[in-house]
Short mmCIF file of C-alpha atoms and ligand atoms in Angstrom, two decimals:
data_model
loop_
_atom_site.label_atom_id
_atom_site.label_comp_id
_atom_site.label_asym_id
_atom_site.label_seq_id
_atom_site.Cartn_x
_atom_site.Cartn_y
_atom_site.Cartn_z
CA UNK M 1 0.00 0.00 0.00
CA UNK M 2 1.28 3.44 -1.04
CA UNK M 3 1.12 6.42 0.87
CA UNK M 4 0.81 9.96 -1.61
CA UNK M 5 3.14 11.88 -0.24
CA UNK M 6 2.54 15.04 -2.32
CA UNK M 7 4.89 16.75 -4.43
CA UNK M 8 8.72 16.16 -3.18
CA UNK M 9 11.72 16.04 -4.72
CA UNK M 10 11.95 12.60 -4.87
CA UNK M 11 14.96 11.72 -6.90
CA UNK M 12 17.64 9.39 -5.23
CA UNK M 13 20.49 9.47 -5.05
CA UNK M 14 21.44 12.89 -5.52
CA UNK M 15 25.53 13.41 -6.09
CA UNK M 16 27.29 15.80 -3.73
CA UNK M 17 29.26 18.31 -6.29
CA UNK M 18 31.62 20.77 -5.64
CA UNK M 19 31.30 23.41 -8.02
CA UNK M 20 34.54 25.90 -7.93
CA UNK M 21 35.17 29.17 -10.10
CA UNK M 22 37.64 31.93 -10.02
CA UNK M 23 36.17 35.76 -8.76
CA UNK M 24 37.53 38.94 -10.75
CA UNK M 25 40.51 38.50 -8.53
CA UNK M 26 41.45 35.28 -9.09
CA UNK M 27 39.93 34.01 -5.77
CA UNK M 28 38.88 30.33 -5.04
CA UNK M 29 34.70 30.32 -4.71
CA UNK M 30 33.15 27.32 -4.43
CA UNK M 31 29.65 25.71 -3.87
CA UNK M 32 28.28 22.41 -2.45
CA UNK M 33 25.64 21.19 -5.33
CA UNK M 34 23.09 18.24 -5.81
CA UNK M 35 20.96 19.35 -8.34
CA UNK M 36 23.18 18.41 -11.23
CA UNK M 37 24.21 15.66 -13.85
CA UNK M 38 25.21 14.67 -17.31
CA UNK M 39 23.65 15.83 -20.49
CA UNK M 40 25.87 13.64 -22.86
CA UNK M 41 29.12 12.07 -22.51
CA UNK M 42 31.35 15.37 -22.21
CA UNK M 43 28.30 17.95 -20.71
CA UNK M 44 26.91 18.50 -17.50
CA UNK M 45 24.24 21.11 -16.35
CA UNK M 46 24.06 22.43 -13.06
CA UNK M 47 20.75 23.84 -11.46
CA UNK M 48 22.71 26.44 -9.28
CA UNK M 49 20.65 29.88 -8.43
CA UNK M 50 21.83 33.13 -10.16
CA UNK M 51 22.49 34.67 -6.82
CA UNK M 52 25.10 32.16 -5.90
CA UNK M 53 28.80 33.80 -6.00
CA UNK M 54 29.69 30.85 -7.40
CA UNK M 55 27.16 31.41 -10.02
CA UNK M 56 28.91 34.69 -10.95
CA UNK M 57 32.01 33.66 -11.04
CA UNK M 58 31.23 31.39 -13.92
CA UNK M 59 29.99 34.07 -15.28
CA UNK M 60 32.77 36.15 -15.23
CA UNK M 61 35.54 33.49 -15.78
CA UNK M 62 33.40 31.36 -18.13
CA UNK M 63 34.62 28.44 -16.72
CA UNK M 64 34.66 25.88 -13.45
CA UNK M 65 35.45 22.65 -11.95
CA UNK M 66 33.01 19.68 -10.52
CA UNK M 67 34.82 17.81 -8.11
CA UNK M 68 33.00 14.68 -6.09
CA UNK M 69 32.88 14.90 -2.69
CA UNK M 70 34.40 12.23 -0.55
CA UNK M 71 33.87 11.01 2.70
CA UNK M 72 36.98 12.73 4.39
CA UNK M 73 35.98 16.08 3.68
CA UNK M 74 32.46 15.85 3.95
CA UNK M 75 32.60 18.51 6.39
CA UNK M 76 34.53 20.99 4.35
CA UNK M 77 31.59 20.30 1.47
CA UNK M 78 28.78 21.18 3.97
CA UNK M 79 30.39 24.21 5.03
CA UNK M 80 30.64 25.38 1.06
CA UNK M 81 26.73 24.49 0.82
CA UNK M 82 26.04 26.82 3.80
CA UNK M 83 28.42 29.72 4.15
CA UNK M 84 28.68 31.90 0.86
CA UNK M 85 30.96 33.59 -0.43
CA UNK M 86 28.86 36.57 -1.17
CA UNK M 87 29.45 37.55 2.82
CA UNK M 88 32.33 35.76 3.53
CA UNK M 89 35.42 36.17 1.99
CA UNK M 90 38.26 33.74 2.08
CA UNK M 91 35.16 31.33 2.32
CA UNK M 92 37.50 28.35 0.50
CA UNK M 93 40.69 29.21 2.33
CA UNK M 94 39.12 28.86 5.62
CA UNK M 95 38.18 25.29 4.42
CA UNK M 96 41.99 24.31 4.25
CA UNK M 97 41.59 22.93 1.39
CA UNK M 98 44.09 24.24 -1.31
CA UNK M 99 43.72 24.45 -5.44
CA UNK M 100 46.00 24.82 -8.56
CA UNK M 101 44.53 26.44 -11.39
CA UNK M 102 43.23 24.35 -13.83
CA UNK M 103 45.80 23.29 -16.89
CA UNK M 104 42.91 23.43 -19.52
CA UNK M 105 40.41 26.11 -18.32
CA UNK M 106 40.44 29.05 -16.36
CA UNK M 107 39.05 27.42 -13.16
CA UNK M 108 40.65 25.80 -9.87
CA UNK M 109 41.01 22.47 -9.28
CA UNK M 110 40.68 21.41 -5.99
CA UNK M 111 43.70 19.31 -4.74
CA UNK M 112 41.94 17.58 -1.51
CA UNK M 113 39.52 16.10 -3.58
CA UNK M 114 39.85 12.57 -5.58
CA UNK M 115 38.20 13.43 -8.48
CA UNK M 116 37.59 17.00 -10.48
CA UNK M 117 35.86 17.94 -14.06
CA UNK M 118 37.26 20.48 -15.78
CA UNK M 119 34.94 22.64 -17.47
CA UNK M 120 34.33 25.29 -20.04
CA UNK M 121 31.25 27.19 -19.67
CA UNK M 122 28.79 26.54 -23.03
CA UNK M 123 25.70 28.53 -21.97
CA UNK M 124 23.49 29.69 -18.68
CA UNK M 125 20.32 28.47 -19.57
CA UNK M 126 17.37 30.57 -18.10
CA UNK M 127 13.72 30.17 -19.13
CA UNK M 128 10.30 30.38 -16.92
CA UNK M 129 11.03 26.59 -15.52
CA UNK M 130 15.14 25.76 -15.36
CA UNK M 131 18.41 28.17 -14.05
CA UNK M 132 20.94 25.80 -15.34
CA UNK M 133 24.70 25.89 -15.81
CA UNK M 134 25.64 23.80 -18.80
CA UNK M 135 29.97 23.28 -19.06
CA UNK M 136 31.54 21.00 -21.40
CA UNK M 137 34.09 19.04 -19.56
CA UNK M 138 37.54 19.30 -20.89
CA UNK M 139 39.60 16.92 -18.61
CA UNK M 140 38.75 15.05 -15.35
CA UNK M 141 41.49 14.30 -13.47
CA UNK M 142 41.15 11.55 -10.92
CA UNK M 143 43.74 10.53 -8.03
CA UNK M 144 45.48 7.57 -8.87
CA UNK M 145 44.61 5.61 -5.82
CA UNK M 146 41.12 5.62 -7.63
CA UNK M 147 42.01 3.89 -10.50
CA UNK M 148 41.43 0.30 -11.38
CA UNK M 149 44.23 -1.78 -13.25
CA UNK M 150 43.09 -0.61 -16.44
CA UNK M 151 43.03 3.15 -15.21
CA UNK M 152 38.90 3.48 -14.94
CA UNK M 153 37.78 5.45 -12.21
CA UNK M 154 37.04 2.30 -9.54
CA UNK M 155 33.86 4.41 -7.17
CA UNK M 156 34.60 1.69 -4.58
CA UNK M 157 38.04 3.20 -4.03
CA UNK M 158 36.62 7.17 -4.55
CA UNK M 159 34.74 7.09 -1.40
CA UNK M 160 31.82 9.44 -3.07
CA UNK M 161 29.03 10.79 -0.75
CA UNK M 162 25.97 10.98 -2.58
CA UNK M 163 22.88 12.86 -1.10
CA UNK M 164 19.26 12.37 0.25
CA UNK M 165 16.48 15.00 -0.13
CA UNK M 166 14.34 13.17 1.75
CA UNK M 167 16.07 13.71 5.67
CA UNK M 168 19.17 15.60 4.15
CA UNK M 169 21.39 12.97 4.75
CA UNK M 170 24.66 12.54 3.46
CA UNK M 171 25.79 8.61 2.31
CA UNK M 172 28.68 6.35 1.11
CA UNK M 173 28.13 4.78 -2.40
CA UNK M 174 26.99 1.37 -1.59
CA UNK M 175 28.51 -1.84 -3.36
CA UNK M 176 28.08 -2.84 -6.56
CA UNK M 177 25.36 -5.46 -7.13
CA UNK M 178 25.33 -5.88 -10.82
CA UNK M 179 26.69 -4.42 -14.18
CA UNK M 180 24.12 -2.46 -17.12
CA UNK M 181 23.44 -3.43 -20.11
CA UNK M 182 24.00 -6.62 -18.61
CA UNK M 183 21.57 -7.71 -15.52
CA UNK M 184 18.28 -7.26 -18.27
CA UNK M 185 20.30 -9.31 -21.14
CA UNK M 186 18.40 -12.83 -19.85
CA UNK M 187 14.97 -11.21 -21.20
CA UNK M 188 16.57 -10.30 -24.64
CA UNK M 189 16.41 -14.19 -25.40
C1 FMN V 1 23.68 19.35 0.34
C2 FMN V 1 23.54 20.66 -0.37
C3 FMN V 1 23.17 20.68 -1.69
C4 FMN V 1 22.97 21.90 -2.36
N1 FMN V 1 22.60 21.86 -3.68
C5 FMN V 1 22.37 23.03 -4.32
C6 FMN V 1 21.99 23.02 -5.69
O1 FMN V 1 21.91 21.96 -6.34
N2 FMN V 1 21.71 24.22 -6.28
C7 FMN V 1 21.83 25.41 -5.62
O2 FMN V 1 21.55 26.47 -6.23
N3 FMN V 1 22.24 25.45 -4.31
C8 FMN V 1 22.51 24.30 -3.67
N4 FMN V 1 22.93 24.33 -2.37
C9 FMN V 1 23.08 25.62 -1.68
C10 FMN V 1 24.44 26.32 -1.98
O3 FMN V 1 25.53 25.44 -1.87
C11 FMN V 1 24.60 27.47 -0.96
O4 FMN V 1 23.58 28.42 -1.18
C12 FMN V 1 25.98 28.12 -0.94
O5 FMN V 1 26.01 28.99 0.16
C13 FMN V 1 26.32 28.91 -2.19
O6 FMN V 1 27.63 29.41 -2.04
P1 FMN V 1 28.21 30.67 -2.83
O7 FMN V 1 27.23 31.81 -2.69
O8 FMN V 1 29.53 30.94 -2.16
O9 FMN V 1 28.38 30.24 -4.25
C14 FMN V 1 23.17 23.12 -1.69
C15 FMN V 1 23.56 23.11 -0.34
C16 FMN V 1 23.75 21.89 0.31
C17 FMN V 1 24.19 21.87 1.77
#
């Protein structure tokens, strides 16, 4: 028996992305972000608000980075999805966290984290329904220690948080139980 629970966001799981951008000064910004995901193989739109610093940054520097959050700085991330930088300065450097500037777009990439997208801005996409940031990503650079033997990104070694709208929580990626375009294959007989 289902219970209507009304109109919720009710997508799961939601990824935990760090979305960083240089300011006119060439200060780090950055944002915690779970409302985004791919839009083919080398896009990815983020539904970040216009007031956002982060958001103007990318506007200004045309670029940014997408890094995954992991489980050892899951702290840090909540703290960039609560403080902005629009009253704080120095919101990133009182993280800890540190960043070199990006070797293919004008955008940090965060060192602390395992994994980062590099990404170009394409277009801001605002109509009466959707405030999207679309990038094309350029280069993701992953830590090595998250690479299988073939070099793919292994998620069991990334330690990724992914999100929950539902109580706000924060998880670990869970392990893998089967492989697409493979588990359905039986039925194709
Ligand atoms: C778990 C979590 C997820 C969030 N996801 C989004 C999101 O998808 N889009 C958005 O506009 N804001 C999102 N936020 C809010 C921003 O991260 C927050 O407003 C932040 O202060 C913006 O920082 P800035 O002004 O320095 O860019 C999220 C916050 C948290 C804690």
């Amino acid at each position: 028996m289902k219970r209507n629970l009304g109109a919720l966001p009710a997508v799961f799981p939601m990824p935990v992305l760090m979305v960083a951008a240089y300011d006119a000064a060439g200060n780090v910004g950055i944002m915690n972000a779970a409302w985004g995901m791919m839009c083919g193989r080398d896009k990815i739109a983020l539904c970040i608000g216009e007031a956002h610093k982060t958001t103007k940054n990318i506007r200004e520097s045309q670029a940014f980075s997408v890094a995954l959050a992991d489980l050892k700085h899951m702290a840090e991330s909540d703290f960039f999805g609560i403080a902005t930088g629009n009253t704080m300065p120095g919101k990133f450097a009182r993280s800890g966290m540190t960043a070199v500037k990006s070797n293919y777009v004008n955008a940090p990439v965060v060192t602390d984290y395992p994994l980062v997208m590099e990404c170009e801005l394409l277009e801001i996409v605002e109509s009466e329904h959707l405030h999207a940031v679309v990038g094309r990503i350029v280069n993701v650079a992953a830590e090595e220690s998250a690479l299988d033997e073939e070099g793919k990104v292994d998620v069991t070694k990334l330690n990724a948080l992914i999100f929950d709208q539902f109580r706000a929580g924060y998880y670990l990626v869970g392990e893998q139980v089967g492989q697409a375009w493979d588990a359905g294959m039986e039925m194709m007989k």
